[in-house]
Amino acid sequence: MIEFDTAENILKKYGQEHILAYYDELNNTEKAELLSQIEMTDFSVLENLKDENNISSKRGKFEPLDAVTIEDIEKNRETYYSAGSEAIKEGKVAAVLLAGGQGTRLGFDKPKGMFNIGISKELYIFECLMNNLMKVVKDTGVYVPLYIMTSEKNHDDTVNFFEEKNYFGYDKKYVKFFIQDMAPSSDFNGRIYMESRSCISISPNGNGGWFSSIVRAGLLKDIKNKGIEWINVFAVDNVLQQIADPCFIGAVINSGSQSGSKVVSKVSPDERVGVLCLEDGKPSIVEYYEMTKEMRTLTKENGQLAYKYGVILNYLFKVERLEDIIAEKMPVHVVEKKIPYMDNNGSFVIPDENNGYKFETLVLDMVHLQESCLPYEVERCKEFAPVKNAEGVDSVESARKLLIQNGIKL
Ligand code: UTP
């Protein structure tokens, strides 16, 4: 562990000396904890607050990218299905569940996957996902290896919950957990918040670090030993998420693409969803707030939106390519959030409004590191029921409606 002087020098470099303000008052354990936290924390993310490092000003030239549409998929369903299920049966496909987020918008104090979305019976978000994955196991006769990313904040709760629920009937031999990295949170002036006198405010560093965290956890070896070639990465909060979908996998493999992304048609030009497109000739996702009005409303000759396909955080990546790009630096997004902190009187405050920044890398930026990405259109009402908020859009209520519509008993 680093010495006090080294810690002080690191903090001076980033103008964060206040982190050691109470050092002399701490007991030895707290002192050691704080020094070790300073050693582990990547303070360089603060550089992203400088205007010249702002990633949104560095975007290239966008162009639309067409998808394999629902109609195309219907026509080729058998071919895609057989290619995909063959890959699964040969053990070439794994899935990664991104469950390290804090789910602040939902306001649930446990991992989001532990949320009970049932009405007259218990049905947990994790359970919905495992049920969906189980369908593939039943169809192919093969268990798909599942890697679950947690964060330091929710790891124990997540693992214990899976144990308690007996992995919802999944064979636990095929499930492995790994913990993602953390990043510090700051106020709007870039001053890092403290949670207590001995603890820096840190939070999960976004979902973009999933592959480097897998590598750091030593799981790449496991992936290689198993002969896994494709990884389906998906979000915890879409209760209709179809995981390791054989048709999707088959379509990507047959297309010769390096990656694939499930997409849905936008409901309106202004829908707040990231759109899969080309940026400087490479696949990329443009966020809704980055799109000009012209881009949002641009239509093709057939009258359809040119930037039409929104991403739903369900990607297929090739392991070979992920290994190639592991050393590439992912852009850091500066996101305004509500950050609990210790105020000047030493009291712990949970704010009602956004009060600072978190620093996150995003899995969607991984798409731009691919030479190609196949947009694969799915029916929104069958595959997209995100639980982001407690009420309103993308809420518990809207997801429940969609689950019921899909014949799932709540
Ligand atoms: P969101 O962007 O919705 O973030 O995550 P969140 O933290 O879950 O929710 P809010 O914004 O605080 O309300 C999309 C997916 O990425 C995962 C989440 O668990 C979810 O599956 N994620 C997000 C991580 O695994 N790690 C992170 O650091 C952030």
Short mmCIF file of C-alpha atoms and ligand atoms in Angstrom, two decimals:
data_model
loop_
_atom_site.label_atom_id
_atom_site.label_comp_id
_atom_site.label_asym_id
_atom_site.label_seq_id
_atom_site.Cartn_x
_atom_site.Cartn_y
_atom_site.Cartn_z
CA MET A 1 0.00 0.00 0.00
CA ILE A 2 1.16 3.56 -0.72
CA GLU A 3 2.57 5.86 1.96
CA PHE A 4 0.87 9.08 3.09
CA ASP A 5 3.35 11.24 1.09
CA THR A 6 2.70 9.39 -2.14
CA ALA A 7 -1.06 9.69 -1.62
CA GLU A 8 -0.68 13.41 -0.96
CA ASN A 9 1.34 13.85 -4.17
CA ILE A 10 -1.26 12.02 -6.25
CA LEU A 11 -4.00 14.22 -4.81
CA LYS A 12 -1.97 17.42 -5.35
CA LYS A 13 -1.62 16.54 -9.01
CA TYR A 14 -5.41 16.54 -9.35
CA GLY A 15 -6.17 19.33 -6.85
CA GLN A 16 -7.95 16.92 -4.47
CA GLU A 17 -5.98 17.43 -1.23
CA HIS A 18 -9.23 17.83 0.76
CA ILE A 19 -9.55 14.01 0.65
CA LEU A 20 -6.87 13.82 3.36
CA ALA A 21 -8.34 16.68 5.45
CA TYR A 22 -9.37 14.38 8.34
CA TYR A 23 -6.46 11.95 8.04
CA ASP A 24 -4.91 12.75 11.42
CA GLU A 25 -8.23 12.09 13.17
CA LEU A 26 -8.68 8.60 11.70
CA ASN A 27 -7.80 5.35 13.44
CA ASN A 28 -5.18 3.08 11.87
CA THR A 29 -7.69 0.89 10.03
CA GLU A 30 -9.44 3.91 8.54
CA LYS A 31 -6.09 5.44 7.56
CA ALA A 32 -5.12 2.26 5.75
CA GLU A 33 -8.52 2.07 4.02
CA LEU A 34 -8.28 5.64 2.79
CA LEU A 35 -4.70 5.25 1.49
CA SER A 36 -5.64 2.05 -0.29
CA GLN A 37 -8.69 3.75 -1.84
CA ILE A 38 -6.51 6.60 -3.09
CA GLU A 39 -4.12 4.05 -4.59
CA MET A 40 -6.96 2.19 -6.38
CA THR A 41 -8.82 5.24 -7.67
CA ASP A 42 -8.31 6.44 -11.23
CA PHE A 43 -8.26 10.22 -10.73
CA SER A 44 -7.39 10.80 -14.39
CA VAL A 45 -11.12 10.59 -15.24
CA LEU A 46 -11.33 14.18 -13.94
CA GLU A 47 -9.43 15.29 -17.06
CA ASN A 48 -12.66 14.64 -18.94
CA LEU A 49 -14.17 17.73 -17.34
CA LYS A 50 -11.87 19.89 -19.43
CA ASP A 51 -13.58 21.26 -22.54
CA GLU A 52 -10.89 20.06 -24.91
CA ASN A 53 -11.42 16.48 -23.72
CA ASN A 54 -15.17 16.58 -24.15
CA ILE A 55 -16.01 13.53 -26.27
CA SER A 56 -19.16 14.96 -27.79
CA SER A 57 -17.09 17.59 -29.61
CA LYS A 58 -15.00 14.86 -31.20
CA ARG A 59 -17.62 13.02 -33.22
CA GLY A 60 -17.04 12.18 -36.88
CA LYS A 61 -19.31 12.16 -39.91
CA PHE A 62 -22.54 10.24 -39.37
CA GLU A 63 -24.39 8.23 -42.02
CA PRO A 64 -27.44 5.97 -41.72
CA LEU A 65 -27.03 2.20 -41.46
CA ASP A 66 -29.73 -0.19 -42.61
CA ALA A 67 -30.83 -3.15 -40.54
CA VAL A 68 -31.81 -6.72 -41.24
CA THR A 69 -35.52 -6.06 -40.86
CA ILE A 70 -38.21 -8.15 -39.19
CA GLU A 71 -39.44 -9.12 -42.69
CA ASP A 72 -35.92 -10.21 -43.78
CA ILE A 73 -35.62 -12.24 -40.60
CA GLU A 74 -38.97 -13.98 -41.15
CA LYS A 75 -37.84 -15.02 -44.64
CA ASN A 76 -34.54 -16.42 -43.38
CA ARG A 77 -35.62 -17.62 -39.96
CA GLU A 78 -34.74 -21.28 -40.48
CA THR A 79 -31.30 -20.59 -41.91
CA TYR A 80 -30.46 -18.14 -39.12
CA TYR A 81 -31.86 -20.40 -36.43
CA SER A 82 -29.89 -23.42 -37.54
CA ALA A 83 -26.59 -21.47 -37.81
CA GLY A 84 -27.14 -19.93 -34.38
CA SER A 85 -28.26 -23.06 -32.59
CA GLU A 86 -25.34 -24.97 -34.09
CA ALA A 87 -22.92 -22.38 -32.65
CA ILE A 88 -24.63 -22.69 -29.25
CA LYS A 89 -24.54 -26.50 -29.36
CA GLU A 90 -20.83 -26.36 -30.20
CA GLY A 91 -20.33 -24.27 -27.05
CA LYS A 92 -19.20 -21.21 -29.01
CA VAL A 93 -21.64 -18.76 -27.41
CA ALA A 94 -21.66 -17.23 -23.92
CA ALA A 95 -23.72 -14.44 -22.39
CA VAL A 96 -22.71 -11.54 -20.15
CA LEU A 97 -25.29 -9.95 -17.89
CA LEU A 98 -24.45 -6.35 -17.03
CA ALA A 99 -25.73 -5.98 -13.50
CA GLY A 100 -23.23 -3.59 -11.94
CA GLY A 101 -25.40 -0.48 -12.26
CA GLN A 102 -26.91 1.28 -9.28
CA GLY A 103 -30.40 1.69 -10.71
CA THR A 104 -30.76 5.09 -9.06
CA ARG A 105 -33.77 6.06 -11.19
CA LEU A 106 -35.74 3.06 -9.96
CA GLY A 107 -34.95 4.02 -6.37
CA PHE A 108 -34.76 0.41 -5.16
CA ASP A 109 -32.10 -0.14 -2.52
CA LYS A 110 -31.06 -3.63 -3.65
CA PRO A 111 -29.58 -4.77 -7.00
CA LYS A 112 -32.13 -4.03 -9.74
CA GLY A 113 -32.38 -7.71 -10.64
CA MET A 114 -33.78 -8.42 -7.16
CA PHE A 115 -36.80 -6.23 -7.84
CA ASN A 116 -40.05 -8.19 -7.68
CA ILE A 117 -42.07 -7.23 -10.75
CA GLY A 118 -44.78 -9.75 -9.94
CA ILE A 119 -48.24 -8.68 -8.79
CA SER A 120 -49.99 -11.67 -7.26
CA LYS A 121 -46.89 -13.84 -7.22
CA GLU A 122 -43.16 -13.28 -6.92
CA LEU A 123 -41.36 -12.70 -10.21
CA TYR A 124 -37.95 -11.10 -9.92
CA ILE A 125 -36.18 -9.27 -12.75
CA PHE A 126 -33.29 -11.77 -12.56
CA GLU A 127 -35.88 -14.55 -12.75
CA CYS A 128 -37.41 -13.11 -15.96
CA LEU A 129 -33.95 -13.12 -17.55
CA MET A 130 -33.09 -16.62 -16.41
CA ASN A 131 -36.47 -17.88 -17.66
CA ASN A 132 -35.73 -16.34 -21.07
CA LEU A 133 -32.29 -17.91 -21.21
CA MET A 134 -33.73 -21.23 -20.10
CA LYS A 135 -35.90 -21.29 -23.24
CA VAL A 136 -32.71 -21.46 -25.32
CA VAL A 137 -31.35 -24.24 -23.11
CA LYS A 138 -34.56 -26.19 -23.66
CA ASP A 139 -34.47 -25.62 -27.44
CA THR A 140 -30.80 -26.46 -27.95
CA GLY A 141 -30.23 -28.93 -25.12
CA VAL A 142 -27.14 -26.96 -24.08
CA TYR A 143 -26.46 -24.64 -21.14
CA VAL A 144 -25.08 -21.28 -22.25
CA PRO A 145 -22.21 -20.12 -20.00
CA LEU A 146 -23.39 -16.96 -18.22
CA TYR A 147 -21.02 -14.37 -16.74
CA ILE A 148 -22.64 -11.85 -14.42
CA MET A 149 -21.00 -8.47 -13.86
CA THR A 150 -21.65 -6.92 -10.46
CA SER A 151 -20.04 -4.01 -8.65
CA GLU A 152 -18.44 -3.82 -5.24
CA LYS A 153 -21.66 -2.23 -4.04
CA ASN A 154 -24.03 -5.02 -5.06
CA HIS A 155 -21.88 -8.13 -5.46
CA ASP A 156 -22.69 -9.95 -2.23
CA ASP A 157 -26.42 -9.24 -2.47
CA THR A 158 -26.48 -10.50 -6.07
CA VAL A 159 -24.55 -13.71 -5.44
CA ASN A 160 -26.52 -14.48 -2.28
CA PHE A 161 -29.79 -13.92 -4.11
CA PHE A 162 -28.87 -16.32 -6.91
CA GLU A 163 -27.82 -18.90 -4.32
CA GLU A 164 -31.00 -18.42 -2.30
CA LYS A 165 -33.16 -18.82 -5.42
CA ASN A 166 -31.14 -21.80 -6.64
CA TYR A 167 -30.18 -19.89 -9.81
CA PHE A 168 -33.85 -20.02 -10.84
CA GLY A 169 -33.34 -23.55 -12.12
CA TYR A 170 -30.23 -22.77 -14.19
CA ASP A 171 -27.28 -25.11 -13.72
CA LYS A 172 -24.98 -23.05 -11.47
CA LYS A 173 -21.91 -24.73 -12.96
CA TYR A 174 -22.44 -22.46 -15.97
CA VAL A 175 -22.75 -19.21 -14.00
CA LYS A 176 -19.76 -17.09 -12.94
CA PHE A 177 -19.69 -13.64 -11.34
CA PHE A 178 -17.11 -10.89 -11.75
CA ILE A 179 -16.80 -7.42 -10.23
CA GLN A 180 -16.42 -4.26 -12.30
CA ASP A 181 -14.16 -1.32 -11.51
CA MET A 182 -15.18 1.83 -9.69
CA ALA A 183 -14.63 5.55 -10.44
CA PRO A 184 -14.76 8.61 -8.15
CA SER A 185 -17.70 11.04 -8.23
CA SER A 186 -17.27 14.81 -8.06
CA ASP A 187 -19.31 17.97 -7.58
CA PHE A 188 -19.95 20.28 -10.56
CA ASN A 189 -16.54 21.91 -10.01
CA GLY A 190 -14.66 18.64 -10.23
CA ARG A 191 -14.05 18.36 -6.48
CA ILE A 192 -14.33 14.73 -5.47
CA TYR A 193 -17.04 14.00 -2.91
CA MET A 194 -16.36 12.12 0.32
CA GLU A 195 -18.88 9.65 1.75
CA SER A 196 -17.30 9.84 5.17
CA ARG A 197 -14.06 11.13 6.63
CA SER A 198 -12.24 8.01 5.50
CA CYS A 199 -14.09 7.08 2.34
CA ILE A 200 -14.08 8.66 -1.12
CA SER A 201 -17.40 8.67 -2.97
CA ILE A 202 -17.02 6.07 -5.68
CA SER A 203 -19.48 4.36 -7.99
CA PRO A 204 -19.36 1.70 -10.73
CA ASN A 205 -17.44 3.07 -13.71
CA GLY A 206 -20.09 2.36 -16.33
CA ASN A 207 -20.83 -0.76 -18.35
CA GLY A 208 -18.07 -0.20 -20.95
CA GLY A 209 -15.40 -1.82 -18.83
CA TRP A 210 -17.07 -5.23 -18.83
CA PHE A 211 -14.49 -6.99 -20.99
CA SER A 212 -11.44 -5.56 -19.23
CA SER A 213 -13.05 -6.53 -15.92
CA ILE A 214 -13.59 -10.08 -17.24
CA VAL A 215 -9.92 -10.21 -18.16
CA ARG A 216 -8.83 -8.81 -14.80
CA ALA A 217 -11.00 -11.39 -13.03
CA GLY A 218 -9.07 -14.12 -14.86
CA LEU A 219 -12.15 -15.27 -16.75
CA LEU A 220 -10.75 -14.85 -20.26
CA LYS A 221 -8.91 -18.09 -19.67
CA ASP A 222 -12.19 -19.77 -18.86
CA ILE A 223 -13.73 -18.33 -22.04
CA LYS A 224 -10.82 -19.57 -24.17
CA ASN A 225 -10.72 -22.99 -22.51
CA LYS A 226 -14.38 -23.44 -23.25
CA GLY A 227 -13.84 -22.47 -26.91
CA ILE A 228 -16.26 -19.55 -26.69
CA GLU A 229 -16.14 -17.39 -29.82
CA TRP A 230 -19.14 -15.08 -29.37
CA ILE A 231 -20.40 -13.14 -26.37
CA ASN A 232 -23.93 -11.81 -26.08
CA VAL A 233 -23.88 -8.81 -23.75
CA PHE A 234 -27.17 -7.59 -22.32
CA ALA A 235 -28.69 -5.26 -19.73
CA VAL A 236 -30.32 -6.39 -16.52
CA ASP A 237 -33.32 -4.14 -16.81
CA ASN A 238 -35.11 -5.37 -19.94
CA VAL A 239 -37.44 -8.07 -18.64
CA LEU A 240 -38.28 -9.22 -22.19
CA GLN A 241 -34.60 -9.51 -23.11
CA GLN A 242 -34.05 -12.51 -25.39
CA ILE A 243 -30.62 -13.83 -24.50
CA ALA A 244 -28.41 -15.99 -26.75
CA ASP A 245 -31.18 -15.81 -29.34
CA PRO A 246 -30.19 -18.43 -31.94
CA CYS A 247 -31.66 -16.43 -34.87
CA PHE A 248 -29.77 -13.28 -33.92
CA ILE A 249 -26.53 -15.22 -33.48
CA GLY A 250 -27.05 -17.07 -36.77
CA ALA A 251 -27.79 -13.86 -38.67
CA VAL A 252 -24.59 -12.22 -37.39
CA ILE A 253 -22.45 -15.28 -38.11
CA ASN A 254 -23.90 -15.70 -41.63
CA SER A 255 -23.42 -11.99 -42.40
CA GLY A 256 -19.69 -12.25 -41.68
CA SER A 257 -20.00 -9.24 -39.33
CA GLN A 258 -17.64 -8.78 -36.44
CA SER A 259 -20.54 -7.89 -34.15
CA GLY A 260 -24.30 -7.45 -34.05
CA SER A 261 -26.83 -5.37 -32.19
CA LYS A 262 -30.50 -5.92 -31.60
CA VAL A 263 -32.39 -2.78 -32.58
CA VAL A 264 -35.99 -1.54 -32.57
CA SER A 265 -37.66 0.90 -34.94
CA LYS A 266 -38.00 4.29 -33.33
CA VAL A 267 -41.58 5.23 -32.49
CA SER A 268 -40.99 8.86 -33.44
CA PRO A 269 -38.11 11.00 -34.73
CA ASP A 270 -37.68 12.49 -31.25
CA GLU A 271 -37.61 9.27 -29.27
CA ARG A 272 -34.83 9.41 -26.69
CA VAL A 273 -32.84 6.42 -27.82
CA GLY A 274 -29.32 5.91 -29.19
CA VAL A 275 -29.34 5.08 -32.90
CA LEU A 276 -27.04 2.59 -34.61
CA CYS A 277 -25.44 4.24 -37.63
CA LEU A 278 -22.07 4.75 -39.30
CA GLU A 279 -19.53 7.27 -38.06
CA ASP A 280 -16.60 7.87 -40.40
CA GLY A 281 -17.56 4.62 -42.13
CA LYS A 282 -17.52 2.50 -38.96
CA PRO A 283 -20.48 1.30 -36.91
CA SER A 284 -21.36 3.67 -34.12
CA ILE A 285 -24.16 4.77 -31.85
CA VAL A 286 -25.30 8.36 -31.91
CA GLU A 287 -27.14 9.46 -28.77
CA TYR A 288 -30.48 11.22 -29.21
CA TYR A 289 -29.11 14.46 -27.80
CA GLU A 290 -26.24 14.42 -30.29
CA MET A 291 -28.57 14.24 -33.30
CA THR A 292 -29.41 17.43 -35.14
CA LYS A 293 -33.03 18.05 -36.14
CA GLU A 294 -32.04 17.27 -39.76
CA MET A 295 -30.66 13.89 -38.72
CA ARG A 296 -33.66 13.05 -36.59
CA THR A 297 -36.18 13.81 -39.32
CA LEU A 298 -34.21 12.75 -42.41
CA THR A 299 -36.19 10.24 -44.46
CA LYS A 300 -35.27 7.72 -47.14
CA GLU A 301 -36.96 7.46 -50.54
CA ASN A 302 -39.55 5.06 -49.08
CA GLY A 303 -40.50 7.70 -46.50
CA GLN A 304 -38.98 5.86 -43.55
CA LEU A 305 -36.62 7.54 -41.09
CA ALA A 306 -33.00 7.28 -42.24
CA TYR A 307 -31.76 7.08 -38.61
CA LYS A 308 -34.40 4.61 -37.61
CA TYR A 309 -32.93 1.87 -35.48
CA GLY A 310 -32.56 2.36 -31.75
CA VAL A 311 -30.33 0.13 -29.64
CA ILE A 312 -31.68 -1.88 -26.69
CA LEU A 313 -28.40 -2.95 -25.06
CA ASN A 314 -28.23 -6.43 -26.52
CA TYR A 315 -25.00 -6.90 -28.48
CA LEU A 316 -23.09 -9.82 -29.90
CA PHE A 317 -19.31 -9.47 -29.92
CA LYS A 318 -16.59 -11.72 -31.30
CA VAL A 319 -14.06 -12.74 -28.64
CA GLU A 320 -11.21 -12.49 -31.14
CA ARG A 321 -12.00 -8.83 -31.81
CA LEU A 322 -12.48 -8.03 -28.13
CA GLU A 323 -8.99 -9.32 -27.45
CA ASP A 324 -7.61 -7.11 -30.24
CA ILE A 325 -9.18 -3.95 -28.85
CA ILE A 326 -8.56 -4.58 -25.17
CA ALA A 327 -5.78 -1.99 -25.05
CA GLU A 328 -7.87 0.69 -26.81
CA LYS A 329 -8.93 3.51 -24.52
CA MET A 330 -12.68 3.87 -24.22
CA PRO A 331 -14.07 7.42 -24.11
CA VAL A 332 -15.24 8.53 -20.67
CA HIS A 333 -18.74 10.01 -20.40
CA VAL A 334 -19.38 12.64 -17.77
CA VAL A 335 -22.90 12.07 -16.42
CA GLU A 336 -24.85 14.31 -14.05
CA LYS A 337 -26.25 12.30 -11.11
CA LYS A 338 -27.48 12.55 -7.53
CA ILE A 339 -24.47 11.71 -5.42
CA PRO A 340 -24.76 11.04 -1.69
CA TYR A 341 -21.96 12.85 0.17
CA MET A 342 -20.61 14.11 3.48
CA ASP A 343 -21.20 17.86 3.93
CA ASN A 344 -18.91 20.37 5.67
CA ASN A 345 -20.43 19.51 9.05
CA GLY A 346 -19.60 15.85 8.59
CA SER A 347 -23.26 14.83 8.01
CA PHE A 348 -24.21 12.34 5.31
CA VAL A 349 -26.55 13.91 2.73
CA ILE A 350 -28.71 12.18 0.12
CA PRO A 351 -29.53 14.90 -2.43
CA ASP A 352 -32.90 15.31 -4.21
CA GLU A 353 -31.36 16.92 -7.28
CA ASN A 354 -28.35 16.13 -9.42
CA ASN A 355 -25.37 17.53 -7.55
CA GLY A 356 -22.36 16.36 -9.52
CA TYR A 357 -20.74 14.06 -12.00
CA LYS A 358 -20.04 10.38 -12.34
CA PHE A 359 -17.54 9.15 -14.91
CA GLU A 360 -18.54 6.18 -17.03
CA THR A 361 -17.39 4.23 -20.04
CA LEU A 362 -20.23 2.74 -22.05
CA VAL A 363 -20.59 -0.57 -23.84
CA LEU A 364 -22.12 1.25 -26.81
CA ASP A 365 -18.71 2.81 -27.52
CA MET A 366 -17.37 -0.69 -28.08
CA VAL A 367 -19.48 -0.86 -31.23
CA HIS A 368 -17.37 1.88 -32.82
CA LEU A 369 -14.27 -0.24 -32.23
CA GLN A 370 -15.70 -2.94 -34.50
CA GLU A 371 -15.08 -3.05 -38.23
CA SER A 372 -18.71 -4.06 -38.76
CA CYS A 373 -21.92 -4.45 -36.79
CA LEU A 374 -25.15 -6.01 -38.00
CA PRO A 375 -28.28 -4.15 -36.85
CA TYR A 376 -30.91 -6.87 -36.28
CA GLU A 377 -34.45 -5.57 -35.93
CA VAL A 378 -36.74 -7.06 -33.31
CA GLU A 379 -40.32 -6.38 -32.33
CA ARG A 380 -40.35 -3.87 -29.56
CA CYS A 381 -43.48 -5.25 -27.87
CA LYS A 382 -41.94 -8.72 -27.74
CA GLU A 383 -38.37 -7.93 -26.75
CA PHE A 384 -38.13 -4.52 -25.13
CA ALA A 385 -39.59 -3.82 -21.71
CA PRO A 386 -37.02 -1.76 -19.80
CA VAL A 387 -37.44 -1.04 -16.12
CA LYS A 388 -35.63 2.25 -15.64
CA ASN A 389 -38.03 4.35 -13.57
CA ALA A 390 -40.46 3.72 -10.75
CA GLU A 391 -43.25 5.42 -12.72
CA GLY A 392 -44.03 6.74 -16.19
CA VAL A 393 -41.93 5.91 -19.25
CA ASP A 394 -39.89 2.68 -19.11
CA SER A 395 -41.23 1.94 -15.67
CA VAL A 396 -42.35 -0.99 -13.57
CA GLU A 397 -45.88 -0.33 -14.78
CA SER A 398 -45.05 -0.24 -18.52
CA ALA A 399 -42.88 -3.37 -18.20
CA ARG A 400 -45.68 -5.21 -16.37
CA LYS A 401 -48.12 -4.39 -19.17
CA LEU A 402 -45.68 -5.77 -21.75
CA LEU A 403 -45.02 -8.92 -19.72
CA ILE A 404 -48.76 -9.58 -19.48
CA GLN A 405 -49.14 -8.89 -23.22
CA ASN A 406 -46.54 -11.61 -23.79
CA GLY A 407 -48.48 -14.14 -21.77
CA ILE A 408 -46.31 -14.00 -18.65
CA LYS A 409 -48.25 -14.46 -15.44
CA LEU A 410 -47.63 -11.85 -12.80
P1 UTP B 1 -28.13 2.22 -16.91
O1 UTP B 1 -27.45 3.11 -17.86
O2 UTP B 1 -29.62 2.17 -16.97
O3 UTP B 1 -27.64 2.57 -15.44
O4 UTP B 1 -27.53 0.76 -17.11
P2 UTP B 1 -28.11 2.07 -14.02
O5 UTP B 1 -26.97 2.35 -13.10
O6 UTP B 1 -28.58 0.64 -14.04
O7 UTP B 1 -29.39 2.94 -13.68
P3 UTP B 1 -29.52 4.48 -13.28
O8 UTP B 1 -29.06 5.28 -14.47
O9 UTP B 1 -28.68 4.71 -12.06
O10 UTP B 1 -30.99 4.64 -13.00
C1 UTP B 1 -27.72 -0.03 -18.24
C2 UTP B 1 -27.17 -1.41 -17.93
O11 UTP B 1 -25.78 -1.35 -17.66
C3 UTP B 1 -25.50 -1.89 -16.37
C4 UTP B 1 -26.81 -1.79 -15.60
O12 UTP B 1 -26.83 -2.71 -14.54
C5 UTP B 1 -27.80 -2.08 -16.70
O13 UTP B 1 -27.87 -3.46 -16.98
N1 UTP B 1 -24.43 -1.10 -15.74
C6 UTP B 1 -24.51 0.25 -15.67
C7 UTP B 1 -23.36 -1.77 -15.23
O14 UTP B 1 -23.28 -3.02 -15.28
N2 UTP B 1 -22.37 -1.03 -14.64
C8 UTP B 1 -22.41 0.31 -14.56
O15 UTP B 1 -21.47 0.92 -14.02
C9 UTP B 1 -23.51 0.98 -15.09
#
